[in-house]
PDB file of C-alpha atoms in Angstrom:
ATOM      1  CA  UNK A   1     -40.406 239.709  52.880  1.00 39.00           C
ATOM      2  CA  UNK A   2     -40.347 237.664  49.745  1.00 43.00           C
ATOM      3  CA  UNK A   3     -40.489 239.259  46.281  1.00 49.00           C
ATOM      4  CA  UNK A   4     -43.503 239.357  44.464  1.00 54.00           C
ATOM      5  CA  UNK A   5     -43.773 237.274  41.446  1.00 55.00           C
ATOM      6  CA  UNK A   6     -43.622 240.301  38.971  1.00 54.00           C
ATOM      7  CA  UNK A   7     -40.560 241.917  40.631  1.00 61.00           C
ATOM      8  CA  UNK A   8     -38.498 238.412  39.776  1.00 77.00           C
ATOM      9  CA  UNK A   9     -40.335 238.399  36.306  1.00 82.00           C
ATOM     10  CA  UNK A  10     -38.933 241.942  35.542  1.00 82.00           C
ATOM     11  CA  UNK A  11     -35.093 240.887  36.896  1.00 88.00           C
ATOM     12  CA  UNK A  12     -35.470 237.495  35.202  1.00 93.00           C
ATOM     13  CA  UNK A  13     -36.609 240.161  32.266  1.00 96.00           C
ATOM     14  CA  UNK A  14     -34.340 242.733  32.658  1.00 95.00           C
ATOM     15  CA  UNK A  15     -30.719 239.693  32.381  1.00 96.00           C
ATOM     16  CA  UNK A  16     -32.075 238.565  29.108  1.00 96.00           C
ATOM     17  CA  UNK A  17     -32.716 241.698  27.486  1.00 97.00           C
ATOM     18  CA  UNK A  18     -28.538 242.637  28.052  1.00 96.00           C
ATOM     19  CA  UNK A  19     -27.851 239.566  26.491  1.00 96.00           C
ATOM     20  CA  UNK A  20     -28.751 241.549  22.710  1.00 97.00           C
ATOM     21  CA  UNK A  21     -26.676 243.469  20.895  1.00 95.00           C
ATOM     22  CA  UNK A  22     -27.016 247.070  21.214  1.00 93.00           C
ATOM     23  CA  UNK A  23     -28.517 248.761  18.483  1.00 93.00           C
ATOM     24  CA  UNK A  24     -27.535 252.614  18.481  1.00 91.00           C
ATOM     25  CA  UNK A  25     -28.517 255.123  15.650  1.00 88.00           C
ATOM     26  CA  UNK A  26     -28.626 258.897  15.465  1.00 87.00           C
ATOM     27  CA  UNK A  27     -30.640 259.514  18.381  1.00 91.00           C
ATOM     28  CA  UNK A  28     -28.519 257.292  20.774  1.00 92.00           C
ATOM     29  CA  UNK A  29     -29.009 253.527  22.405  1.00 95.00           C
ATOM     30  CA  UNK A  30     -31.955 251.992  21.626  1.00 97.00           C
ATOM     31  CA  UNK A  31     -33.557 250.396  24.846  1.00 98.00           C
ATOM     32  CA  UNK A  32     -33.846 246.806  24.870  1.00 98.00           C
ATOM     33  CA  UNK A  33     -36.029 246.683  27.474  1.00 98.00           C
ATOM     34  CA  UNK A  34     -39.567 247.692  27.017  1.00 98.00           C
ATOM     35  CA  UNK A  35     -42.356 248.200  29.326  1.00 98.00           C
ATOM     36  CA  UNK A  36     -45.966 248.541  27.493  1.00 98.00           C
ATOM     37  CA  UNK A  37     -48.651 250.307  29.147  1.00 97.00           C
ATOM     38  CA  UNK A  38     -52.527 249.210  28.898  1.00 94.00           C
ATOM     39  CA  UNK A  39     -56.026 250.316  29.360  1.00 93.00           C
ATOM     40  CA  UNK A  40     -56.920 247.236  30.651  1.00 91.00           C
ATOM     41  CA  UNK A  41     -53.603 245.255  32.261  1.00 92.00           C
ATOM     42  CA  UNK A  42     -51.837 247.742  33.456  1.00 95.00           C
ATOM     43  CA  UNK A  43     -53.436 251.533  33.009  1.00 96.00           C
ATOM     44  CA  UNK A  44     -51.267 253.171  35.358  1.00 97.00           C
ATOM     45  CA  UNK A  45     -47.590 252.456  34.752  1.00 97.00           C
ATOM     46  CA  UNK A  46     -45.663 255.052  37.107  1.00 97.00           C
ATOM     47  CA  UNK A  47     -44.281 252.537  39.703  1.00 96.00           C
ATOM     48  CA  UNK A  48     -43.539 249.957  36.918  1.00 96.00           C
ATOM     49  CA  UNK A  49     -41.669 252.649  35.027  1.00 97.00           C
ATOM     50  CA  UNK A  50     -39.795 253.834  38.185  1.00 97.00           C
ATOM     51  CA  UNK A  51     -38.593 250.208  38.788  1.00 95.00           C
ATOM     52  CA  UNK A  52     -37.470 250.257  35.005  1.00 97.00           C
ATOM     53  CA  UNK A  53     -32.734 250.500  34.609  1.00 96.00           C
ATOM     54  CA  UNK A  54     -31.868 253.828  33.343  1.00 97.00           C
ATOM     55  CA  UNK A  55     -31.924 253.802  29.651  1.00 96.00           C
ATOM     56  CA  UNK A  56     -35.071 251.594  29.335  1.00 98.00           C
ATOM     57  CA  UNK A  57     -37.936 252.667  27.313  1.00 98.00           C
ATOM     58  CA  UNK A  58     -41.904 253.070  28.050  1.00 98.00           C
ATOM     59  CA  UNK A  59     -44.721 252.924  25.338  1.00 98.00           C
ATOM     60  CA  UNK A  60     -47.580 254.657  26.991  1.00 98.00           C
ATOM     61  CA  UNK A  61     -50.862 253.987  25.411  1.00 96.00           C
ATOM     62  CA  UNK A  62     -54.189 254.975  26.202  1.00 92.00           C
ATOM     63  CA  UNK A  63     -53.025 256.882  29.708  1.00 95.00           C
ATOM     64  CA  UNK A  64     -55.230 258.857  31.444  1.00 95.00           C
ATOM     65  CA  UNK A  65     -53.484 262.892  30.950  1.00 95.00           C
ATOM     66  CA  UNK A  66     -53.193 262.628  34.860  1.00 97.00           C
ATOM     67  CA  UNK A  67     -51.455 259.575  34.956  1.00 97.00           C
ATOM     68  CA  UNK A  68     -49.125 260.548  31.648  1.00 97.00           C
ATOM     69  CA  UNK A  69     -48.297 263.740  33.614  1.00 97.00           C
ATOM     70  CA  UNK A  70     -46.649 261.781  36.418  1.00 98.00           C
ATOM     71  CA  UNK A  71     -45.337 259.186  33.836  1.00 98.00           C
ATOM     72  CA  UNK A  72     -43.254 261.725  32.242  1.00 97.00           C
ATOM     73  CA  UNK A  73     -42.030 263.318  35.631  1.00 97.00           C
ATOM     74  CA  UNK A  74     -40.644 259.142  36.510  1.00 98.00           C
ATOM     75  CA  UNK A  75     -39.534 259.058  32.879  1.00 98.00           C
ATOM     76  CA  UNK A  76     -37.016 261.715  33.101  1.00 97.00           C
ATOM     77  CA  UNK A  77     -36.201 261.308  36.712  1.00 97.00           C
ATOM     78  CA  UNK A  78     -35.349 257.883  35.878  1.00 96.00           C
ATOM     79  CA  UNK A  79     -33.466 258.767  32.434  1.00 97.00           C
ATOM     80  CA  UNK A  80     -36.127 256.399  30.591  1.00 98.00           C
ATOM     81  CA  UNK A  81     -37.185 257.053  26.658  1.00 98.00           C
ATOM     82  CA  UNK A  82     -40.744 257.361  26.144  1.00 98.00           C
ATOM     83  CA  UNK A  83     -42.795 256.868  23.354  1.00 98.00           C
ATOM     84  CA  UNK A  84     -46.402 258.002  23.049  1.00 98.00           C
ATOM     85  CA  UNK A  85     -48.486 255.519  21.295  1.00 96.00           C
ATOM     86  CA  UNK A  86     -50.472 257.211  18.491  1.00 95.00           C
ATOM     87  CA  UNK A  87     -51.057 260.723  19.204  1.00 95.00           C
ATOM     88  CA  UNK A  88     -48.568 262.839  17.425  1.00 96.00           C
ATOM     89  CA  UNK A  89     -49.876 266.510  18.221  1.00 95.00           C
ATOM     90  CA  UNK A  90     -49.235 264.509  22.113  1.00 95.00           C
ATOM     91  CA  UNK A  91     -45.346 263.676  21.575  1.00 96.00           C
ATOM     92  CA  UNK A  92     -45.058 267.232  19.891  1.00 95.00           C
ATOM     93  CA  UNK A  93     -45.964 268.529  23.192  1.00 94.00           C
ATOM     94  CA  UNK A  94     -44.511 266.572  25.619  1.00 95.00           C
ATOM     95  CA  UNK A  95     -41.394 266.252  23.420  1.00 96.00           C
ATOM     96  CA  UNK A  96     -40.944 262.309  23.492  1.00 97.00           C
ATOM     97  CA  UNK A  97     -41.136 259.496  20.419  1.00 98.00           C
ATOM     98  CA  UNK A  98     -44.374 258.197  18.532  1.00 98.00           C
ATOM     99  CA  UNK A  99     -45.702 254.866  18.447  1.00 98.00           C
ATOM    100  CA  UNK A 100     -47.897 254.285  15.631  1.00 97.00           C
ATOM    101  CA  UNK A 101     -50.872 251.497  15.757  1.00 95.00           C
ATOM    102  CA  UNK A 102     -51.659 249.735  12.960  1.00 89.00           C
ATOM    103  CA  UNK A 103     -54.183 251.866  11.869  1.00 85.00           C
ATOM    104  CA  UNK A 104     -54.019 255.108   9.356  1.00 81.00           C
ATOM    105  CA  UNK A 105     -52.360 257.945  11.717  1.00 79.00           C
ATOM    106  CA  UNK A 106     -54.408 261.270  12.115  1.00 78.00           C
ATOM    107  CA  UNK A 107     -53.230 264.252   9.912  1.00 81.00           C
ATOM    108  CA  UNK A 108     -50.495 265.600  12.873  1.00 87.00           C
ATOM    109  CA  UNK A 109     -47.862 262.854  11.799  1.00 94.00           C
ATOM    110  CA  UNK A 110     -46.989 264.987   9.308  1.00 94.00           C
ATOM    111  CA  UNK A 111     -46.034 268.407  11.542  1.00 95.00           C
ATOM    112  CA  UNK A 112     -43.965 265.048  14.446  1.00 96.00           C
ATOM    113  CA  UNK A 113     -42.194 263.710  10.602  1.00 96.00           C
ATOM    114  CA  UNK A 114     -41.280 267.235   9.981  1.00 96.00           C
ATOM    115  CA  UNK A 115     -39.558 267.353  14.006  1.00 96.00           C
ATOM    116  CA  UNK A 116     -37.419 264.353  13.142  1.00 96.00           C
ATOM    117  CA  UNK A 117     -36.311 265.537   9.524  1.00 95.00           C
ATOM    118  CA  UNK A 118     -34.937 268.615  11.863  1.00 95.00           C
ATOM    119  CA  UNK A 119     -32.928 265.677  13.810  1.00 94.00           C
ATOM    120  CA  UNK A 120     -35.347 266.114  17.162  1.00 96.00           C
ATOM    121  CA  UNK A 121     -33.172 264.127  19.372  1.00 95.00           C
ATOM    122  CA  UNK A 122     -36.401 262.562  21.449  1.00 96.00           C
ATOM    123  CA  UNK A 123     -38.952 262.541  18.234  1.00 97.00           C
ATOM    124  CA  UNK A 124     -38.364 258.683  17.969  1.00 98.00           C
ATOM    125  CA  UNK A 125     -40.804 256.735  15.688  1.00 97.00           C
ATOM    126  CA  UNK A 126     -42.154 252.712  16.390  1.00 97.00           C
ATOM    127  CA  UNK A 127     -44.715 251.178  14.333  1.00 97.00           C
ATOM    128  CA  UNK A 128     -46.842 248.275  15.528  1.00 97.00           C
ATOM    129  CA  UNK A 129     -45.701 245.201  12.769  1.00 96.00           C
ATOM    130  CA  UNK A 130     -48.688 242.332  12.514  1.00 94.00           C
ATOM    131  CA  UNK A 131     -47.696 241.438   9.171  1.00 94.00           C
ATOM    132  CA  UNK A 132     -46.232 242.253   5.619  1.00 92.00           C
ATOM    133  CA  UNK A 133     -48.065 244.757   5.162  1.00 94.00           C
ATOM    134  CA  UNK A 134     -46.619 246.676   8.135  1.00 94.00           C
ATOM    135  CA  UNK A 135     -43.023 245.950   7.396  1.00 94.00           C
ATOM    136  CA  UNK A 136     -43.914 248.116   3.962  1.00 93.00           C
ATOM    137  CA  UNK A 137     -44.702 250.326   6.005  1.00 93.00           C
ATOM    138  CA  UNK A 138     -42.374 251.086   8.239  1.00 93.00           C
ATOM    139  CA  UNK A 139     -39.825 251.314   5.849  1.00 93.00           C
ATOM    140  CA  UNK A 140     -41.641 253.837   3.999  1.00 93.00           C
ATOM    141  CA  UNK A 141     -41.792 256.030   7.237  1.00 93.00           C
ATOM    142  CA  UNK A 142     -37.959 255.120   8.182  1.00 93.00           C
ATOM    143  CA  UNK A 143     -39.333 254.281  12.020  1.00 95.00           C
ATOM    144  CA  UNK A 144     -36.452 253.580  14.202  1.00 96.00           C
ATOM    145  CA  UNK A 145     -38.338 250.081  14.860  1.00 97.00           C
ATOM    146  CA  UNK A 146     -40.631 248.283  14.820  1.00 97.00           C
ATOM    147  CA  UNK A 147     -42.793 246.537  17.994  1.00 98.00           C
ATOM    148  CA  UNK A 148     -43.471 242.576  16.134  1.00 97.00           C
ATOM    149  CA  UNK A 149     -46.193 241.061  18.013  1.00 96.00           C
ATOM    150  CA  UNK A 150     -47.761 239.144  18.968  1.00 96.00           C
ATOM    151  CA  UNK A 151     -44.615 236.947  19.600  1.00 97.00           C
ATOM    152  CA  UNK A 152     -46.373 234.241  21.640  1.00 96.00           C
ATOM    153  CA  UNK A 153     -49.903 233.526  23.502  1.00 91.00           C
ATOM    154  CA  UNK A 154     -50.395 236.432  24.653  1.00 86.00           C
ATOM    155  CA  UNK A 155     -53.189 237.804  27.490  1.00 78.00           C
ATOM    156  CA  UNK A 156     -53.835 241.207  25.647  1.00 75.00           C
ATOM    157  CA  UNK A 157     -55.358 239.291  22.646  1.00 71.00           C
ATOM    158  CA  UNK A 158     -56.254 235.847  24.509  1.00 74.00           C
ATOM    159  CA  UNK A 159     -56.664 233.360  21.145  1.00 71.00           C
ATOM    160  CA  UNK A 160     -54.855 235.271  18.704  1.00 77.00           C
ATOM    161  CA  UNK A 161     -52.339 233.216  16.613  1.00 86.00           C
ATOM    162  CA  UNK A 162     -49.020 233.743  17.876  1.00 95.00           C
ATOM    163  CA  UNK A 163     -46.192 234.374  15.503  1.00 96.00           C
ATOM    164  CA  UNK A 164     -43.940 232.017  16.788  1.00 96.00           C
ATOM    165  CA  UNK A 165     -40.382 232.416  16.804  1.00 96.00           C
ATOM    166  CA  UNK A 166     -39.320 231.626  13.039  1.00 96.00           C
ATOM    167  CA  UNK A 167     -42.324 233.885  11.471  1.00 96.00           C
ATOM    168  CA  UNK A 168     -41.179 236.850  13.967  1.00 97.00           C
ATOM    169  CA  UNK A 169     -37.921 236.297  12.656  1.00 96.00           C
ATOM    170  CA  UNK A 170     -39.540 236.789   9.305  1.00 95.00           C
ATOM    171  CA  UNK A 171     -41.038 239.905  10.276  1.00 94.00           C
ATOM    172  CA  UNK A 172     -38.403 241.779  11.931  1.00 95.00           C
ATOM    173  CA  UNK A 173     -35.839 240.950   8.780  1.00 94.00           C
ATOM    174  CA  UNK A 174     -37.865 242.381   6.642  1.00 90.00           C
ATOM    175  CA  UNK A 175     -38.256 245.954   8.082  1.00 84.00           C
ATOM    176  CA  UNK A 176     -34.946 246.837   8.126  1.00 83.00           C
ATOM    177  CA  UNK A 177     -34.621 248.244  11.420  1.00 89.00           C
ATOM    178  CA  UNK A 178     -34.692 247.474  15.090  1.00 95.00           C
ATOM    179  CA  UNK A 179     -37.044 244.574  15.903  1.00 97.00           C
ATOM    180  CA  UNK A 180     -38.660 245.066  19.897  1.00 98.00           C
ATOM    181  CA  UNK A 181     -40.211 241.432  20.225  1.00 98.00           C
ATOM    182  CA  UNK A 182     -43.927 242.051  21.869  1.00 97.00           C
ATOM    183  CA  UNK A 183     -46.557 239.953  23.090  1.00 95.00           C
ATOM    184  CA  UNK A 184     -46.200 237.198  25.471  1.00 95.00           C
ATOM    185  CA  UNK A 185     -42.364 237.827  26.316  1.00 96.00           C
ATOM    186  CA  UNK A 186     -41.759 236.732  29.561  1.00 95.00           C
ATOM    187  CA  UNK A 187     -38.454 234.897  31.367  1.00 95.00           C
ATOM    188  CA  UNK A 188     -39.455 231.680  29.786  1.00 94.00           C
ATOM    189  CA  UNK A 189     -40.104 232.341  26.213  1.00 96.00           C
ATOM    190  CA  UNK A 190     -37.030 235.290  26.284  1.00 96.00           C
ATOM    191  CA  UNK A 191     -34.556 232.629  24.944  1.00 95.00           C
ATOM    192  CA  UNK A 192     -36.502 231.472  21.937  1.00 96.00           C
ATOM    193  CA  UNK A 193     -36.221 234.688  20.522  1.00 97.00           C
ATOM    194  CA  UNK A 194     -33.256 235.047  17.682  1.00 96.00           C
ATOM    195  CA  UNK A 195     -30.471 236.674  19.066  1.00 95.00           C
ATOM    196  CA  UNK A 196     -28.150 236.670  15.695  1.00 93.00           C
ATOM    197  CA  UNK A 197     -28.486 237.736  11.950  1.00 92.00           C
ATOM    198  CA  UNK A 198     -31.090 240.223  10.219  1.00 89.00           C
ATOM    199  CA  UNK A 199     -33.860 238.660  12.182  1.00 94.00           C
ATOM    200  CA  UNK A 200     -32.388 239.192  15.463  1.00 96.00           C
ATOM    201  CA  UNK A 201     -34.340 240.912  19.007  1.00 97.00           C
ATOM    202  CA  UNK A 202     -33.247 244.110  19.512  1.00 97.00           C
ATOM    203  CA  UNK A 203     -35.486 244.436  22.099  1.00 98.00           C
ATOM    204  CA  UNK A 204     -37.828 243.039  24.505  1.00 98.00           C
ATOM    205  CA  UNK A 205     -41.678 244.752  25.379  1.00 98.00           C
ATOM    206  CA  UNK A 206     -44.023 243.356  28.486  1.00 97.00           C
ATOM    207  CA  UNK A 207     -46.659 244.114  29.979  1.00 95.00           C
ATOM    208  CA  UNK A 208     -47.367 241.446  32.881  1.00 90.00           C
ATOM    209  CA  UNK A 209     -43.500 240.177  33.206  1.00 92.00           C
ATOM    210  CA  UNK A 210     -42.791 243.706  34.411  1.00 94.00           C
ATOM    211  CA  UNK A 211     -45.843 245.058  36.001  1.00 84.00           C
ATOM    212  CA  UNK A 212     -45.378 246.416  39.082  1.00 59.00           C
TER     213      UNK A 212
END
């Protein structure tokens, strides 16, 4: 039987995503491939995820508590690093990273901060980086890095202006930390993506290109 379109997207994915440099810090490897969960696209990620190479990460957002039940049963069956996108009080008790929105974070950030000043070894931190103002901030918080979208067209936000691949540069210098390129990355726009100097991919997020 011939493959479906997604399972070459995610291969196609999955080759230029080993062609970055690794970027490892206290906590280990960071993946640089990324699959991004939906309420929309893609609500239920488990057989995505379970496709995912060991050592890949998930950013779960907006999961039903059902469906983030069995995501975290594929997640360490499958050796993968997940991060919970903005619910703090959630990653304390499922023990996995944050992903913080670009909005103001409820008051448990503090109590997940004070879980990675004790050197947590899953209490990773992301923040979503749309702009300048984001880069400020996740410097301030010392995030392990930083999801830079949207990258190109993208059909999450259809019409939204793309940064393009010299203004995501841009961005992901200016943080300081890992860059995960979000936002229409697929196979084909993979390779426009800077792959040297400060401004370099460290990772690579999808939704659709690896959607199961």
């Amino acid at each position: 039987m011939a493959e479906t379109k997604p399972v070459t997207e995610g291969r196609s994915l999955l080759a230029w995503s080993r062609r970055l440099t690794p970027r490892r810090d206290r906590r280990g490897v960071l993946p640089r491939l990324w699959l991004v969960s939906d309420p929309v696209r893609l609500p239920d990620p488990c057989a995505a995820a379970a496709r995912l190479p060991r050592g890949a990460g998930v950013l779960a957002r907006g999961l039903a508590p059902a469906v983030l039940q069995r995501l975290r049963q594929v997640v360490r069956r499958r050796g993968l690093v997940l991060l919970l996108g903005g619910d703090p009080a959630g990653a304390l008790r499922a023990r996995c990273g944050l992903h913080l929105p670009d909005r103001p974070p409820p008051g448990t950030l503090v109590a997940f901060l004070a879980a990675r000043r004790r050197g947590a070894p899953w209490a990773r931190l992301s923040v979503a980086v749309h702009g300048r103002a984001a880069v400020a901030r996740a410097r301030r918080l010392h995030a392990d890095c930083g999801f830079v979208s949207p990258a190109f067209a993208t059909a999450s936000h259809p019409g939204a202006a793309a940064l393009g691949p010299l203004r995501w540069a841009a961005l992901a210098s200016g943080q300081g930390q890992a860059a995960i390129a979000l936002g229409g990355v697929a196979p084909g726009t993979a390779g426009r993506l800077p792959r040297r100097g400060a401004g370099r991919a460290a990772g690579l997020a999808a939704i659709g290109a690896l959607r199961a």
